[in-house]
CSV table of C-alpha atoms in Angstrom, one decimal:
chain,number,residue,atom,x,y,z
A,1,UNK,CA,90.3,99.6,73.0
A,2,UNK,CA,88.3,99.0,69.8
A,3,UNK,CA,86.5,95.9,68.8
A,4,UNK,CA,84.6,95.5,65.5
A,5,UNK,CA,84.6,99.3,65.1
A,6,UNK,CA,83.3,100.0,68.6
A,7,UNK,CA,85.7,101.9,70.8
A,8,UNK,CA,85.5,101.9,74.6
A,9,UNK,CA,87.4,104.0,77.1
A,10,UNK,CA,90.4,102.4,78.8
A,11,UNK,CA,89.5,100.6,82.0
A,12,UNK,CA,89.9,102.5,85.2
A,13,UNK,CA,91.6,100.8,88.1
A,14,UNK,CA,90.9,102.7,91.4
A,15,UNK,CA,91.9,102.0,95.0
A,16,UNK,CA,91.7,99.6,96.7
A,17,UNK,CA,92.6,97.8,93.6
A,18,UNK,CA,95.8,98.2,91.6
A,19,UNK,CA,97.1,97.3,88.1
A,20,UNK,CA,99.3,94.2,88.1
A,21,UNK,CA,100.4,92.8,84.7
A,22,UNK,CA,97.5,94.6,83.0
A,23,UNK,CA,94.9,93.2,85.5
A,24,UNK,CA,93.0,95.3,88.0
A,25,UNK,CA,93.1,93.3,91.2
A,26,UNK,CA,92.9,93.8,94.9
A,27,UNK,CA,96.5,93.5,96.2
A,28,UNK,CA,96.3,94.7,99.8
A,29,UNK,CA,99.9,95.8,100.2
A,30,UNK,CA,100.0,97.5,96.8
A,31,UNK,CA,96.7,99.4,96.7
A,32,UNK,CA,98.1,102.4,98.6
A,33,UNK,CA,101.4,102.3,96.7
A,34,UNK,CA,100.8,100.8,93.3
A,35,UNK,CA,104.5,100.8,92.5
A,36,UNK,CA,104.9,98.0,95.0
A,37,UNK,CA,103.2,95.7,92.6
A,38,UNK,CA,106.1,95.9,90.2
A,39,UNK,CA,107.6,92.5,89.9
A,40,UNK,CA,105.0,90.9,92.2
A,41,UNK,CA,104.8,87.2,91.2
A,42,UNK,CA,102.5,85.8,93.8
A,43,UNK,CA,100.4,87.0,96.7
A,44,UNK,CA,98.4,84.7,99.1
A,45,UNK,CA,96.2,86.9,101.4
A,46,UNK,CA,94.5,83.9,103.2
A,47,UNK,CA,91.1,85.5,103.2
A,48,UNK,CA,87.8,83.6,103.4
A,49,UNK,CA,86.4,86.0,100.8
A,50,UNK,CA,89.0,84.6,98.3
A,51,UNK,CA,88.9,80.9,99.3
A,52,UNK,CA,86.8,77.9,98.4
A,53,UNK,CA,86.6,74.2,99.4
A,54,UNK,CA,88.9,73.2,96.6
A,55,UNK,CA,91.3,76.1,96.6
A,56,UNK,CA,92.3,77.1,100.1
A,57,UNK,CA,95.1,79.5,99.4
A,58,UNK,CA,94.3,81.7,96.5
A,59,UNK,CA,97.2,83.5,94.8
A,60,UNK,CA,95.5,86.8,93.6
A,61,UNK,CA,98.4,87.6,91.2
A,62,UNK,CA,99.0,84.7,88.8
A,63,UNK,CA,96.7,82.0,90.1
A,64,UNK,CA,99.4,79.8,91.8
A,65,UNK,CA,96.8,78.5,94.2
A,66,UNK,CA,97.7,76.2,97.1
A,67,UNK,CA,95.9,73.2,98.4
A,68,UNK,CA,96.1,71.0,101.4
A,69,UNK,CA,95.5,67.2,101.9
A,70,UNK,CA,91.8,66.3,102.2
A,71,UNK,CA,90.9,70.0,101.8
A,72,UNK,CA,91.2,70.6,105.5
A,73,UNK,CA,90.4,74.3,105.6
A,74,UNK,CA,92.3,76.3,108.3
A,75,UNK,CA,91.6,79.9,107.3
A,76,UNK,CA,90.6,81.7,110.5
A,77,UNK,CA,89.5,85.2,111.4
A,78,UNK,CA,91.8,87.7,113.0
A,79,UNK,CA,94.4,88.3,110.2
A,80,UNK,CA,96.4,91.4,109.3
A,81,UNK,CA,93.8,92.6,106.7
A,82,UNK,CA,90.9,90.1,107.0
A,83,UNK,CA,91.7,86.5,107.9
A,84,UNK,CA,94.8,84.4,108.3
A,85,UNK,CA,95.9,80.7,108.0
A,86,UNK,CA,96.3,78.6,111.1
A,87,UNK,CA,99.0,75.9,111.2
A,88,UNK,CA,99.1,75.6,115.0
A,89,UNK,CA,96.3,73.1,115.6
A,90,UNK,CA,96.1,69.3,116.1
A,91,UNK,CA,95.1,68.6,112.5
A,92,UNK,CA,97.9,66.8,110.7
A,93,UNK,CA,99.0,67.8,107.3
A,94,UNK,CA,97.1,71.1,107.0
A,95,UNK,CA,100.1,72.6,105.2
A,96,UNK,CA,99.8,74.3,101.8
A,97,UNK,CA,101.5,73.1,98.7
A,98,UNK,CA,101.7,75.2,95.5
A,99,UNK,CA,102.1,73.1,92.4
A,100,UNK,CA,104.4,74.9,90.0
A,101,UNK,CA,103.8,73.4,86.6
A,102,UNK,CA,106.6,73.2,84.0
A,103,UNK,CA,107.5,76.7,82.8
A,104,UNK,CA,106.1,78.5,85.8
A,105,UNK,CA,108.1,81.7,86.3
A,106,UNK,CA,108.5,80.9,90.1
A,107,UNK,CA,110.8,78.0,89.1
A,108,UNK,CA,113.3,80.7,87.9
A,109,UNK,CA,113.8,82.1,91.4
A,110,UNK,CA,117.5,81.9,92.2
A,111,UNK,CA,118.5,81.1,88.6
A,112,UNK,CA,119.9,83.2,85.8
A,113,UNK,CA,116.4,84.6,84.9
A,114,UNK,CA,115.6,85.8,88.5
A,115,UNK,CA,118.8,85.9,90.5
A,116,UNK,CA,117.4,88.5,92.9
A,117,UNK,CA,114.0,88.2,94.7
A,118,UNK,CA,112.1,89.1,97.8
A,119,UNK,CA,109.6,87.2,100.0
A,120,UNK,CA,107.4,89.0,102.5
A,121,UNK,CA,104.7,88.0,104.9
A,122,UNK,CA,103.4,88.0,108.5
A,123,UNK,CA,103.6,85.3,111.1
A,124,UNK,CA,102.7,84.7,114.8
A,125,UNK,CA,104.1,82.0,116.9
A,126,UNK,CA,104.3,81.2,120.6
A,127,UNK,CA,107.5,80.7,122.7
A,128,UNK,CA,109.2,77.4,122.1
A,129,UNK,CA,107.4,76.6,118.9
A,130,UNK,CA,108.8,76.9,115.4
A,131,UNK,CA,109.1,75.4,111.9
A,132,UNK,CA,109.2,76.5,108.3
A,133,UNK,CA,106.9,79.4,107.3
A,134,UNK,CA,107.5,79.1,103.6
A,135,UNK,CA,110.0,77.1,101.5
A,136,UNK,CA,110.9,76.1,98.0
A,137,UNK,CA,113.0,73.2,99.3
A,138,UNK,CA,114.3,70.2,97.5
A,139,UNK,CA,116.3,67.4,99.3
A,140,UNK,CA,117.8,66.4,95.9
A,141,UNK,CA,119.6,69.7,95.3
A,142,UNK,CA,119.6,73.4,95.9
A,143,UNK,CA,116.8,75.7,96.9
A,144,UNK,CA,116.1,79.4,96.7
A,145,UNK,CA,114.5,79.9,100.1
A,146,UNK,CA,113.6,78.4,103.4
A,147,UNK,CA,112.1,80.8,106.0
A,148,UNK,CA,111.9,79.0,109.3
A,149,UNK,CA,111.7,79.8,113.0
A,150,UNK,CA,114.3,77.8,114.9
A,151,UNK,CA,115.1,78.3,118.6
A,152,UNK,CA,112.7,81.3,118.6
A,153,UNK,CA,114.7,83.0,115.9
A,154,UNK,CA,113.8,83.5,112.2
A,155,UNK,CA,116.2,82.1,109.7
A,156,UNK,CA,116.5,82.7,105.9
A,157,UNK,CA,118.4,79.9,104.2
A,158,UNK,CA,119.4,79.2,100.6
A,159,UNK,CA,121.5,76.3,99.2
A,160,UNK,CA,123.2,75.6,96.0
A,161,UNK,CA,123.1,71.8,96.3
A,162,UNK,CA,126.9,71.7,95.8
A,163,UNK,CA,128.7,73.5,98.6
A,164,UNK,CA,129.1,71.5,101.8
A,165,UNK,CA,127.4,72.7,104.9
A,166,UNK,CA,124.0,74.1,105.7
A,167,UNK,CA,124.0,76.7,102.8
A,168,UNK,CA,123.9,80.4,103.3
A,169,UNK,CA,122.1,81.3,106.5
A,170,UNK,CA,121.1,84.6,108.0
A,171,UNK,CA,119.4,84.7,111.4
A,172,UNK,CA,117.8,87.4,113.4
A,173,UNK,CA,119.1,88.0,116.9
A,174,UNK,CA,115.7,88.9,118.4
A,175,UNK,CA,113.1,86.5,119.8
A,176,UNK,CA,110.2,86.4,117.4
A,177,UNK,CA,108.3,83.5,119.1
A,178,UNK,CA,106.4,85.8,121.5
A,179,UNK,CA,102.8,85.3,120.5
A,180,UNK,CA,102.7,88.6,118.6
A,181,UNK,CA,102.4,89.3,114.9
A,182,UNK,CA,105.7,90.0,113.1
A,183,UNK,CA,106.4,91.1,109.6
A,184,UNK,CA,109.3,89.6,107.6
A,185,UNK,CA,111.0,90.4,104.4
A,186,UNK,CA,113.7,88.1,103.1
A,187,UNK,CA,115.7,89.4,100.2
A,188,UNK,CA,118.3,87.7,98.0
A,189,UNK,CA,120.2,90.4,96.2
A,190,UNK,CA,122.5,88.9,93.6
A,191,UNK,CA,124.2,91.5,91.4
A,192,UNK,CA,127.8,92.1,90.2
A,193,UNK,CA,128.4,94.5,93.0
A,194,UNK,CA,126.3,93.0,95.8
A,195,UNK,CA,125.7,89.3,96.6
A,196,UNK,CA,123.9,89.1,99.9
A,197,UNK,CA,120.9,87.9,101.8
A,198,UNK,CA,119.0,90.5,103.8
A,199,UNK,CA,116.4,89.8,106.5
A,200,UNK,CA,113.9,92.5,107.8
A,201,UNK,CA,111.7,92.2,110.8
A,202,UNK,CA,108.8,94.6,111.4
A,203,UNK,CA,110.2,97.1,108.8
A,204,UNK,CA,113.8,97.1,110.0
A,205,UNK,CA,116.9,95.4,108.6
A,206,UNK,CA,118.1,93.0,111.4
A,207,UNK,CA,120.4,90.5,109.7
A,208,UNK,CA,122.5,89.9,106.5
A,209,UNK,CA,124.9,87.4,105.1
A,210,UNK,CA,127.3,87.2,102.1
A,211,UNK,CA,126.0,84.9,99.4
A,212,UNK,CA,128.7,82.3,98.9
A,213,UNK,CA,126.7,79.9,96.7
A,214,UNK,CA,128.5,78.2,93.9
A,215,UNK,CA,127.9,80.4,90.8
A,216,UNK,CA,124.8,81.8,92.4
A,217,UNK,CA,122.5,79.0,91.1
A,218,UNK,CA,119.9,78.0,93.7
A,219,UNK,CA,116.8,77.5,91.6
A,220,UNK,CA,114.8,74.2,91.5
A,221,UNK,CA,111.5,72.9,90.1
A,222,UNK,CA,110.0,72.0,93.5
A,223,UNK,CA,106.7,73.0,94.8
A,224,UNK,CA,106.4,76.0,97.1
A,225,UNK,CA,105.3,74.8,100.5
A,226,UNK,CA,103.7,77.1,103.1
A,227,UNK,CA,103.7,75.9,106.7
A,228,UNK,CA,106.1,73.0,105.9
A,229,UNK,CA,109.5,72.3,104.4
A,230,UNK,CA,107.5,70.1,102.1
A,231,UNK,CA,109.9,68.0,100.0
A,232,UNK,CA,110.2,65.0,102.4
A,233,UNK,CA,112.7,63.4,100.1
A,234,UNK,CA,110.3,63.1,97.2
A,235,UNK,CA,111.9,64.9,94.2
A,236,UNK,CA,112.0,66.3,91.7
A,237,UNK,CA,108.8,68.2,92.4
A,238,UNK,CA,108.3,67.5,96.1
A,239,UNK,CA,104.8,66.2,95.5
A,240,UNK,CA,103.9,65.6,99.2
A,241,UNK,CA,103.4,67.3,102.5
A,242,UNK,CA,106.1,65.6,104.5
A,243,UNK,CA,109.0,67.5,106.2
A,244,UNK,CA,109.1,69.8,109.1
A,245,UNK,CA,105.9,71.6,110.1
A,246,UNK,CA,105.2,75.2,111.1
A,247,UNK,CA,103.3,75.5,114.4
A,248,UNK,CA,102.0,79.0,114.1
A,249,UNK,CA,99.8,81.4,112.1
A,250,UNK,CA,100.7,83.1,108.8
A,251,UNK,CA,99.2,85.8,106.6
A,252,UNK,CA,99.7,88.0,103.6
A,253,UNK,CA,102.6,86.3,101.9
A,254,UNK,CA,104.1,87.6,98.7
A,255,UNK,CA,107.0,87.0,96.3
A,256,UNK,CA,108.7,89.6,94.1
A,257,UNK,CA,111.1,89.0,91.2
A,258,UNK,CA,113.3,91.8,92.4
A,259,UNK,CA,115.0,93.3,95.4
A,260,UNK,CA,112.7,95.5,97.5
A,261,UNK,CA,114.3,98.7,98.8
A,262,UNK,CA,114.3,99.5,102.5
A,263,UNK,CA,111.7,102.2,101.8
A,264,UNK,CA,109.4,99.7,100.1
A,265,UNK,CA,109.9,97.2,103.0
A,266,UNK,CA,108.8,100.0,105.4
A,267,UNK,CA,105.8,100.8,103.2
A,268,UNK,CA,104.6,97.2,103.1
A,269,UNK,CA,105.0,96.8,106.9
A,270,UNK,CA,103.1,100.0,107.5
């Protein structure tokens, strides 16, 4: 561009970085396939190289950084790319809360602005353990996603806050609490021709459910909680760390404002 009559060449963004919303950033799952960055709203890699004592879970896309009570740092070595985040220790309230200020685009997930969306990430958990991996929950109304391991199975749940029952639930049939890393992609596709939830494990579609929410409205203004259901009855906003806890390890979590294709899911997993 040109400034005060001085023109410079356009910036070059080369691997392992990729252009996201005009910024050249290191997005691990996008660097080899830059098109995967389209619609990427948040990405938490949980790497020590991107953390600090004040900001423990850095969102490298739009700065929706997550913090924990008392800044109890739980980033550990041995992640998918570099490091990972450990929720499976004796330290209480080491869950991550992402404060979404008014007007934050992530508050549009499940509403008319972003009816379709995708959440992806990695997790590892031992047999018999479980809990919420990531949620945008709100005990005072609906919510666009709750990803949780229950009875050794991964569930993807949404709720409109109106319809009676547990909301729309899709559950994998396989046991994922085996102490190994597993990749998940949870998709809500809400169009005029297809209204469904889809759940992928390790690159493969393993479960789906028809979206029966009332008018398709499942958005809220709650925090995003990672490693916890989060709301604990304090709403709107869910400004605390109460609720169910995840007793495992998580890594490389991202949120898109669109439906990822089966090919893209495979690319991210591989």
